[in-house]
Amino acid sequence: MRAGPSQEEVRQHNLGALLRHVHHEGPTSRAVLAAGLGLNRSTILGLAGDLAAAGLVREEAPQETGRAGRPSLVVRPEPARAHVLAMDVGVERLSAALVGLGGAFLDRREHRWPAGQPQDPARVADLLAGFARDLLARRPPGGTWVGAAAAVRGLVRHPDGLVGLTPNTGWKDVDLAGALTDRLRRHLPDLPDLPVLVANEANLGALAEHRRGVGRGSRNLVYLHGEIGIGAGVISAGELLRGARGYAGEIGHLTVNPHRGRPCGCGARGCLEAEAGERALLEAAGRDGTGAEAVRSVVAAADLGDVTARAALHRVGDWLGIGIANLANLLDPDLVVLGGTLRDVYLGSAAQVRSRINTNALAAVREGLRLRVGALGDDTVLIGAAELAFADLLARPLETLARLSGR
Amino acid sequence: MRAGPSQEEVRQHNLGALLRHVHHEGPTSRAVLAAGLGLNRSTILGLAGDLAAAGLVREEAPQETGRAGRPSLVVRPEPARAHVLAMDVGVERLSAALVGLGGAFLDRREHRWPAGQPQDPARVADLLAGFARDLLARRPPGGTWVGAAAAVRGLVRHPDGLVGLTPNTGWKDVDLAGALTDRLRRHLPDLPDLPVLVANEANLGALAEHRRGVGRGSRNLVYLHGEIGIGAGVISAGELLRGARGYAGEIGHLTVNPHRGRPCGCGARGCLEAEAGERALLEAAGRDGTGAEAVRSVVAAADLGDVTARAALHRVGDWLGIGIANLANLLDPDLVVLGGTLRDVYLGSAAQVRSRINTNALAAVREGLRLRVGALGDDTVLIGAAELAFADLLARPLETLARLSGR
């Protein structure tokens, strides 16, 4: 706040708050907005009017409520007016989507490759840039492109987005953000020159479940993402916890079995992902192959009574429980969300996971802790990337739109 | 920010920012304040004048600089004008201090008891209230008592301060805050009716080292406090990380040795404090007794070549390194501060600790990580309690002072 915000800054802030509300919560009546934002109704009227004039929202009569009296108009986000490019460099697939204001997927592209096969960063950037060109060429008429973000599985430095390391695919110090920004600039010379943001997949998953999934209403949650390795995204007091350089959340490399542990791709021994990751599960179940489908087949086999599959899930659930107990003792979240393949692993080993948490987390910590599988399915990370890409517009809607619509 | 702050709110905010600056940094010239707070010099002049009129600061000519030109006046906090009561329920001693604005200890009291002997909460409250009565009776004339806070070694619920559990002294659901507030109200009927705040010792240690110790300038640090058990206080993006209920930081109960580990007071096995706490060190060194002095004697013996003491420190340093590697991978701090008896343990086992961090923390995480012993010695926690007790005054200086000086 420093020298104190000006009237105009307060207005921009309130415009952002209103747009964020309808972007995340969907169509909302002016009366509910006034209560939710702590503003009076005439202020809401003015703010909604300004956003409607810019085309970002539409005001309309609510559906018939059957109640007497003049109904409060509903403010609805306009998906076609502003959209972002969300990209995800997954272990098994490369995805890109055009996502409209309000969170609707307007269009999408996907490329699958064999799980775990190392991918050349330049080829990844080429493929994503191709998707981007294609998606943006078909974007809604009258719409403005307001942001772009990509998720990677690895250590991503904040705020510049340098990919320091992807332990399971071997990238080291890769400037994917720069590579994508350059390609989009060349491919799309008529569009605004937008920097592509890059972030860690579990952080984006945490953002997605916090804003749109099972974590709505929680201000202290951890999202665990399984996909070969295990990553965590931590929301603390409503904000993403980044750490000093952006590397916070590397729960996959928590040492849980230091002396007898399995070797991990990071060079250490007994890391959580070496004990509870996909490879550990599949090996314990005596399966070849990798990837989500292989994990699901173990869970399905265990359901049908396969003893080896059950024992493998039991073993992995035990380690997963220790990992969750550790993060609970250290972070005291009220919610842990399991996503990616950990969703399936947890559904197949919930009793074991909970039993370990009961033993290894402090009573006061575990008593208030809920465990839930993610609500957003395979698009969780992509949804989080869209949220990150919308951040500028949602912080300063009219300024951002004016700047980007100019071209 | 919601509907936007009024002019008066902005002024209160700026008064707080100026007072916080001189409280933490000591006497500061108006010119440096203007630069540091991002305000112009006439605003600083007005704010410093208001604080001086209330007696909270004094403005005076700086010491001779030898430079030409009119020197900028220096703003200095007035320790006698506002003071707090800081209390610490330690394992070996009970302490209380009257701390003046600017952080000076004006007076103090202490009671020692045998380390590890369980203390009755009512007796602790009685002793502390006696200290408080004595300290406040002799407080500086013209001074106003503006806050009180006490530290305990255990799980403290936020924001009400209920002590859920002190694993090493056996308290469970103790309302120490209420007990102290009641006693102070009865003992000191002529003084303002101030609520006593209660907080976790490692959280307060983190606050102290962050504001006044080796953690100044770091926005992402972890303070580790050893005193029978091991607790952590986490500063993330400049703020104390509390978790959903205030229990964050229970690093002592991170499971690091699940299968072969030693039993822990919490009921689990292989917790960090079971492997690297005081008892583990003293047992490995073949010593009787408990407490800081016993720990220091092991470190001293190892220095003199005692093979058993060296082996014990080596073993404990190994586990401490695993614990620090784990919190580094999860939180990505740029600084870990070792306090309490961990200060001595670390000085006696630094090579082992660092070697384990090199093996078990990810390269990108450990490369930017510094380890330091605390700068504030045995009063770290008490200093943190004083900081917590000053929070109201520093947030809204004139309002708080007017409210409390009225009586």
Short mmCIF file of C-alpha atoms in Angstrom, two decimals, chain B residues 26-387:
data_model
loop_
_atom_site.label_atom_id
_atom_site.label_comp_id
_atom_site.label_asym_id
_atom_site.label_seq_id
_atom_site.Cartn_x
_atom_site.Cartn_y
_atom_site.Cartn_z
CA GLY B 26 16.90 1.57 15.22
CA PRO B 27 17.46 5.32 14.76
CA THR B 28 17.00 6.22 11.10
CA SER B 29 17.32 9.52 9.25
CA ARG B 30 14.25 11.04 7.69
CA ALA B 31 15.94 10.78 4.30
CA VAL B 32 16.46 7.02 4.68
CA LEU B 33 12.89 6.61 5.97
CA ALA B 34 11.53 8.45 2.93
CA ALA B 35 13.47 6.17 0.59
CA GLY B 36 12.69 3.02 2.55
CA LEU B 37 8.95 3.64 2.88
CA GLY B 38 8.45 5.12 -0.58
CA LEU B 39 7.01 8.36 0.82
CA ASN B 40 8.06 11.90 0.16
CA ARG B 41 9.99 13.85 2.78
CA SER B 42 7.15 16.17 3.73
CA THR B 43 4.95 13.15 4.46
CA ILE B 44 7.74 11.67 6.63
CA LEU B 45 8.06 15.04 8.41
CA GLY B 46 4.35 14.98 9.26
CA LEU B 47 4.29 11.32 10.33
CA ALA B 48 7.43 11.64 12.49
CA GLY B 49 5.99 14.79 14.03
CA ASP B 50 2.78 13.00 14.98
CA LEU B 51 4.68 10.07 16.50
CA ALA B 52 6.99 12.49 18.36
CA ALA B 53 3.99 14.40 19.74
CA ALA B 54 2.72 11.09 21.12
CA GLY B 55 6.12 10.47 22.66
CA LEU B 56 6.77 7.30 20.65
CA VAL B 57 9.81 8.68 18.86
CA ARG B 58 12.30 11.48 19.38
CA GLU B 59 13.84 13.50 16.55
CA GLU B 60 17.38 14.62 17.00
CA ALA B 61 20.39 15.81 15.09
CA PRO B 62 22.56 12.95 13.88
CA GLN B 63 26.12 12.54 15.03
CA GLU B 64 28.58 14.69 13.13
CA THR B 65 29.07 13.21 9.67
CA GLY B 66 31.78 15.56 8.43
CA ARG B 67 29.75 16.15 5.30
CA ALA B 68 28.63 19.57 4.17
CA GLY B 69 24.97 20.55 4.04
CA ARG B 70 22.10 20.41 6.48
CA PRO B 71 21.90 16.86 7.90
CA SER B 72 18.61 14.96 7.90
CA LEU B 73 17.18 14.60 11.42
CA VAL B 74 17.29 11.13 12.92
CA VAL B 75 14.09 9.47 14.19
CA ARG B 76 14.70 7.31 17.27
CA PRO B 77 12.20 5.05 19.09
CA GLU B 78 11.48 5.92 22.75
CA PRO B 79 11.83 2.70 24.76
CA ALA B 80 10.29 4.24 27.89
CA ARG B 81 7.09 5.40 26.18
CA ALA B 82 5.63 2.01 25.24
CA HIS B 83 6.55 -1.40 26.52
CA VAL B 84 5.32 -4.97 26.40
CA LEU B 85 5.42 -7.99 28.62
CA ALA B 86 7.19 -10.95 27.00
CA MET B 87 7.01 -14.37 28.66
CA ASP B 88 8.54 -17.74 27.88
CA VAL B 89 7.56 -21.10 29.32
CA GLY B 90 10.83 -22.93 28.63
CA VAL B 91 11.71 -26.49 29.45
CA GLU B 92 14.33 -25.44 32.01
CA ARG B 93 13.28 -21.93 32.90
CA LEU B 94 10.37 -19.60 33.05
CA SER B 95 11.25 -16.08 31.91
CA ALA B 96 9.52 -12.75 31.69
CA ALA B 97 10.82 -9.42 30.48
CA LEU B 98 9.60 -5.89 30.12
CA VAL B 99 10.66 -4.88 26.61
CA GLY B 100 10.62 -1.28 25.42
CA LEU B 101 9.82 0.06 21.97
CA GLY B 102 12.92 -0.53 19.88
CA GLY B 103 13.47 -3.94 21.49
CA ALA B 104 15.51 -3.04 24.57
CA PHE B 105 15.03 -5.29 27.61
CA LEU B 106 14.13 -2.85 30.40
CA ASP B 107 13.87 -5.43 33.18
CA ARG B 108 13.53 -9.21 33.54
CA ARG B 109 12.72 -12.07 35.89
CA GLU B 110 13.54 -15.75 35.71
CA HIS B 111 12.74 -18.99 37.49
CA ARG B 112 14.70 -22.19 36.85
CA TRP B 113 13.43 -25.67 37.34
CA PRO B 114 14.80 -29.14 36.60
CA ALA B 115 14.79 -29.81 32.86
CA GLY B 116 11.92 -31.93 31.64
CA GLN B 117 10.00 -31.95 34.93
CA PRO B 118 6.32 -31.51 34.09
CA GLN B 119 4.95 -28.20 35.29
CA ASP B 120 1.41 -27.60 36.37
CA PRO B 121 -0.25 -24.97 34.13
CA ALA B 122 -1.82 -23.13 37.09
CA ARG B 123 1.54 -22.85 38.82
CA VAL B 124 3.15 -21.59 35.59
CA ALA B 125 0.41 -18.97 35.26
CA ASP B 126 0.85 -17.96 38.92
CA LEU B 127 4.60 -17.54 38.58
CA LEU B 128 4.31 -15.58 35.35
CA ALA B 129 1.58 -13.36 36.76
CA GLY B 130 3.83 -12.65 39.76
CA PHE B 131 6.66 -11.66 37.44
CA ALA B 132 4.27 -9.49 35.47
CA ARG B 133 3.00 -7.67 38.55
CA ASP B 134 6.54 -7.05 39.69
CA LEU B 135 7.83 -5.90 36.29
CA LEU B 136 4.87 -3.65 35.57
CA ALA B 137 4.98 -2.07 39.04
CA ARG B 138 8.49 -0.85 38.24
CA ARG B 139 7.84 0.18 34.69
CA PRO B 140 9.20 3.51 33.41
CA PRO B 141 7.16 6.56 34.48
CA GLY B 142 5.04 7.92 31.68
CA GLY B 143 5.22 4.64 29.82
CA THR B 144 2.20 2.75 28.50
CA TRP B 145 1.88 -1.02 28.61
CA VAL B 146 0.73 -2.04 25.11
CA GLY B 147 0.79 -5.83 24.91
CA ALA B 148 1.66 -9.20 26.39
CA ALA B 149 2.60 -12.54 24.85
CA ALA B 150 3.86 -15.88 26.07
CA ALA B 151 5.70 -18.70 24.29
CA VAL B 152 5.10 -22.39 24.92
CA ARG B 153 6.75 -25.53 23.48
CA GLY B 154 3.82 -27.23 21.85
CA LEU B 155 0.89 -27.03 19.49
CA VAL B 156 -0.86 -23.68 19.85
CA ARG B 157 -4.11 -23.08 18.05
CA HIS B 158 -4.42 -19.89 16.02
CA PRO B 159 -5.88 -17.37 16.67
CA ASP B 160 -7.21 -18.17 20.14
CA GLY B 161 -3.93 -19.45 21.59
CA LEU B 162 -5.32 -22.64 23.12
CA VAL B 163 -2.40 -24.95 23.91
CA GLY B 164 -3.55 -28.17 22.28
CA LEU B 165 -0.58 -30.25 23.36
CA THR B 166 2.92 -29.88 24.77
CA PRO B 167 4.38 -33.27 23.83
CA ASN B 168 7.29 -33.06 26.25
CA THR B 169 5.56 -31.64 29.32
CA GLY B 170 2.14 -33.21 28.99
CA TRP B 171 -0.23 -30.25 28.75
CA LYS B 172 -3.41 -30.93 26.79
CA ASP B 173 -6.00 -28.30 25.83
CA VAL B 174 -4.72 -25.73 28.30
CA ASP B 175 -6.08 -22.18 28.09
CA LEU B 176 -2.90 -20.51 29.29
CA ALA B 177 -3.92 -17.27 27.54
CA GLY B 178 -7.13 -17.10 29.56
CA ALA B 179 -5.40 -18.07 32.81
CA LEU B 180 -2.78 -15.34 32.36
CA THR B 181 -5.27 -12.71 31.24
CA ASP B 182 -7.45 -13.38 34.31
CA ARG B 183 -4.54 -13.20 36.72
CA LEU B 184 -3.16 -9.97 35.24
CA ARG B 185 -6.63 -8.43 35.40
CA ARG B 186 -6.88 -9.29 39.10
CA HIS B 187 -3.31 -8.33 40.00
CA LEU B 188 -3.26 -5.10 38.03
CA PRO B 189 -6.73 -3.54 38.20
CA ASP B 190 -5.38 -0.08 37.41
CA LEU B 191 -3.76 -1.13 34.15
CA PRO B 192 -5.43 -1.65 30.76
CA ASP B 193 -7.23 -4.96 30.37
CA LEU B 194 -4.91 -6.51 27.80
CA PRO B 195 -5.37 -10.04 26.47
CA VAL B 196 -2.27 -12.20 26.78
CA LEU B 197 -1.37 -13.83 23.47
CA VAL B 198 0.11 -17.33 23.43
CA ALA B 199 2.16 -18.76 20.58
CA ASN B 200 4.50 -21.61 19.68
CA GLU B 201 8.15 -21.09 20.66
CA ALA B 202 9.62 -21.90 17.25
CA ASN B 203 7.19 -19.57 15.48
CA LEU B 204 8.27 -16.77 17.82
CA GLY B 205 11.91 -17.70 17.33
CA ALA B 206 11.42 -17.43 13.57
CA LEU B 207 9.83 -14.00 14.02
CA ALA B 208 12.73 -12.87 16.23
CA GLU B 209 15.51 -14.02 13.90
CA HIS B 210 13.60 -12.67 10.88
CA ARG B 211 13.14 -9.20 12.38
CA ARG B 212 16.22 -8.79 14.57
CA GLY B 213 18.63 -11.63 13.96
CA VAL B 214 20.44 -13.51 11.24
CA GLY B 215 17.26 -13.72 9.15
CA ARG B 216 16.97 -10.00 8.42
CA GLY B 217 16.68 -9.61 4.68
CA SER B 218 15.42 -13.14 4.07
CA ARG B 219 11.74 -13.56 3.18
CA ASN B 220 11.79 -17.36 3.16
CA LEU B 221 13.47 -18.88 6.18
CA VAL B 222 12.98 -21.72 8.61
CA TYR B 223 13.98 -21.42 12.25
CA LEU B 224 14.68 -24.73 13.99
CA HIS B 225 14.49 -24.70 17.76
CA GLY B 226 15.94 -27.52 19.84
CA GLU B 227 14.91 -27.89 23.50
CA ILE B 228 14.19 -31.53 24.34
CA GLY B 229 12.06 -31.65 21.15
CA ILE B 230 12.56 -29.97 17.80
CA GLY B 231 10.17 -27.34 16.46
CA ALA B 232 10.20 -25.21 13.33
CA GLY B 233 8.92 -21.75 12.58
CA VAL B 234 8.49 -20.99 8.89
CA ILE B 235 8.58 -17.54 7.34
CA SER B 236 7.22 -17.73 3.78
CA ALA B 237 7.09 -14.65 1.53
CA GLY B 238 7.83 -12.56 4.64
CA GLU B 239 4.93 -13.93 6.68
CA LEU B 240 4.69 -16.57 9.38
CA LEU B 241 3.23 -19.77 7.95
CA ARG B 242 0.53 -20.96 10.34
CA GLY B 243 -1.47 -23.61 8.54
CA ALA B 244 -5.19 -24.15 8.92
CA ARG B 245 -5.24 -24.20 12.75
CA GLY B 246 -1.88 -22.70 13.68
CA TYR B 247 -0.06 -26.04 14.04
CA ALA B 248 2.33 -25.71 11.08
CA GLY B 249 6.01 -26.34 11.76
CA GLU B 250 5.89 -29.63 13.68
CA ILE B 251 9.07 -30.79 12.00
CA GLY B 252 10.03 -32.75 15.10
CA HIS B 253 7.38 -35.26 14.11
CA LEU B 254 8.45 -35.71 10.52
CA THR B 255 8.87 -39.46 10.04
CA VAL B 256 12.41 -40.01 8.84
CA ASN B 257 13.08 -43.57 10.01
CA PRO B 258 9.76 -45.41 9.86
CA HIS B 259 10.89 -49.02 10.20
CA ARG B 260 13.94 -49.04 12.43
CA GLY B 261 13.25 -45.77 14.20
CA ARG B 262 13.23 -44.99 17.90
CA PRO B 263 9.86 -44.51 19.60
CA CYS B 264 8.77 -40.89 19.94
CA GLY B 265 6.76 -39.21 22.69
CA CYS B 266 3.98 -38.61 20.16
CA GLY B 267 3.35 -42.36 19.82
CA ALA B 268 4.92 -42.78 16.39
CA ARG B 269 8.33 -44.22 15.57
CA GLY B 270 11.33 -42.68 13.82
CA CYS B 271 10.24 -39.04 14.16
CA LEU B 272 13.00 -36.51 13.57
CA GLU B 273 13.10 -35.53 17.24
CA ALA B 274 13.29 -39.14 18.33
CA GLU B 275 16.40 -39.52 16.16
CA ALA B 276 17.99 -36.08 16.45
CA GLY B 277 16.59 -34.57 19.65
CA GLU B 278 18.41 -34.08 22.95
CA ARG B 279 17.51 -37.47 24.36
CA ALA B 280 18.82 -39.26 21.27
CA LEU B 281 22.10 -37.34 21.46
CA LEU B 282 22.59 -37.89 25.18
CA GLU B 283 21.74 -41.58 25.00
CA ALA B 284 24.07 -42.13 22.05
CA ALA B 285 26.80 -40.33 23.99
CA GLY B 286 26.11 -42.52 27.03
CA ARG B 287 25.22 -39.57 29.26
CA ASP B 288 22.70 -39.22 31.99
CA GLY B 289 20.78 -36.00 32.51
CA THR B 290 18.95 -33.75 30.12
CA GLY B 291 18.99 -30.15 29.09
CA ALA B 292 21.12 -27.62 27.31
CA GLU B 293 24.09 -28.01 29.61
CA ALA B 294 24.26 -31.76 29.03
CA VAL B 295 24.08 -31.19 25.26
CA ARG B 296 26.86 -28.63 25.42
CA SER B 297 29.04 -31.00 27.40
CA VAL B 298 28.73 -33.61 24.65
CA VAL B 299 29.77 -31.06 22.04
CA ALA B 300 32.68 -29.94 24.22
CA ALA B 301 33.79 -33.55 24.79
CA ALA B 302 33.67 -34.23 21.04
CA ASP B 303 35.82 -31.16 20.47
CA LEU B 304 38.38 -32.64 22.85
CA GLY B 305 38.44 -35.91 20.93
CA ASP B 306 35.97 -38.10 22.87
CA VAL B 307 35.15 -40.86 20.41
CA THR B 308 31.71 -41.72 21.82
CA ALA B 309 30.65 -38.07 21.85
CA ARG B 310 31.88 -37.67 18.27
CA ALA B 311 29.97 -40.73 17.12
CA ALA B 312 26.82 -39.46 18.85
CA LEU B 313 27.07 -36.07 17.17
CA HIS B 314 27.78 -37.77 13.85
CA ARG B 315 24.65 -39.87 14.20
CA VAL B 316 22.45 -36.96 15.25
CA GLY B 317 23.93 -34.67 12.58
CA ASP B 318 23.03 -37.27 9.97
CA TRP B 319 19.37 -37.21 10.99
CA LEU B 320 19.34 -33.45 11.33
CA GLY B 321 20.68 -33.22 7.79
CA ILE B 322 17.87 -35.46 6.54
CA GLY B 323 15.33 -33.29 8.36
CA ILE B 324 16.73 -30.10 6.87
CA ALA B 325 16.93 -31.68 3.38
CA ASN B 326 13.27 -32.64 3.71
CA LEU B 327 12.10 -29.19 4.72
CA ALA B 328 14.27 -27.65 2.01
CA ASN B 329 12.70 -29.85 -0.68
CA LEU B 330 9.23 -29.03 0.57
CA LEU B 331 9.60 -25.31 1.39
CA ASP B 332 12.58 -24.03 -0.64
CA PRO B 333 13.85 -21.53 1.98
CA ASP B 334 17.02 -19.52 1.38
CA LEU B 335 18.02 -19.73 5.04
CA VAL B 336 17.75 -22.26 7.86
CA VAL B 337 18.52 -20.86 11.30
CA LEU B 338 19.49 -23.23 14.12
CA GLY B 339 18.57 -22.13 17.62
CA GLY B 340 18.25 -23.47 21.14
CA THR B 341 20.39 -26.57 21.66
CA LEU B 342 20.40 -27.20 17.89
CA ARG B 343 22.82 -24.30 17.74
CA ASP B 344 25.37 -26.34 19.68
CA VAL B 345 24.51 -29.62 17.96
CA TYR B 346 24.99 -28.00 14.56
CA LEU B 347 28.30 -26.41 15.52
CA GLY B 348 29.48 -29.88 16.55
CA SER B 349 28.16 -31.71 13.47
CA ALA B 350 28.07 -29.19 10.63
CA ALA B 351 30.07 -31.35 8.22
CA GLN B 352 27.73 -34.28 8.71
CA VAL B 353 24.61 -32.12 8.40
CA ARG B 354 25.86 -30.56 5.19
CA SER B 355 26.92 -33.88 3.74
CA ARG B 356 23.41 -35.26 4.24
CA ILE B 357 21.85 -32.16 2.71
CA ASN B 358 24.13 -32.59 -0.29
CA THR B 359 22.87 -36.15 -0.74
CA ASN B 360 19.20 -35.68 0.08
CA ALA B 361 18.19 -32.17 -1.02
CA LEU B 362 17.70 -31.45 -4.71
CA ALA B 363 20.66 -29.57 -6.20
CA ALA B 364 18.59 -26.54 -7.23
CA VAL B 365 17.16 -26.31 -3.72
CA ARG B 366 20.38 -26.70 -1.76
CA GLU B 367 22.45 -24.41 -3.99
CA GLY B 368 20.70 -21.31 -2.70
CA LEU B 369 20.35 -22.54 0.88
CA ARG B 370 22.38 -21.05 3.73
CA LEU B 371 22.59 -22.63 7.21
CA ARG B 372 23.31 -20.30 10.13
CA VAL B 373 23.19 -20.49 13.89
CA GLY B 374 20.80 -18.01 15.49
CA ALA B 375 22.14 -14.56 16.36
CA LEU B 376 19.98 -13.90 19.40
CA GLY B 377 21.15 -16.57 21.84
CA ASP B 378 19.06 -17.75 24.76
CA ASP B 379 16.58 -14.86 24.51
CA THR B 380 15.47 -15.62 20.94
CA VAL B 381 12.03 -16.87 21.92
CA LEU B 382 11.47 -14.08 24.45
CA ILE B 383 12.38 -11.51 21.78
CA GLY B 384 9.85 -13.12 19.46
CA ALA B 385 7.18 -12.93 22.16
CA ALA B 386 7.91 -9.21 22.52
CA GLU B 387 7.52 -8.77 18.75
#
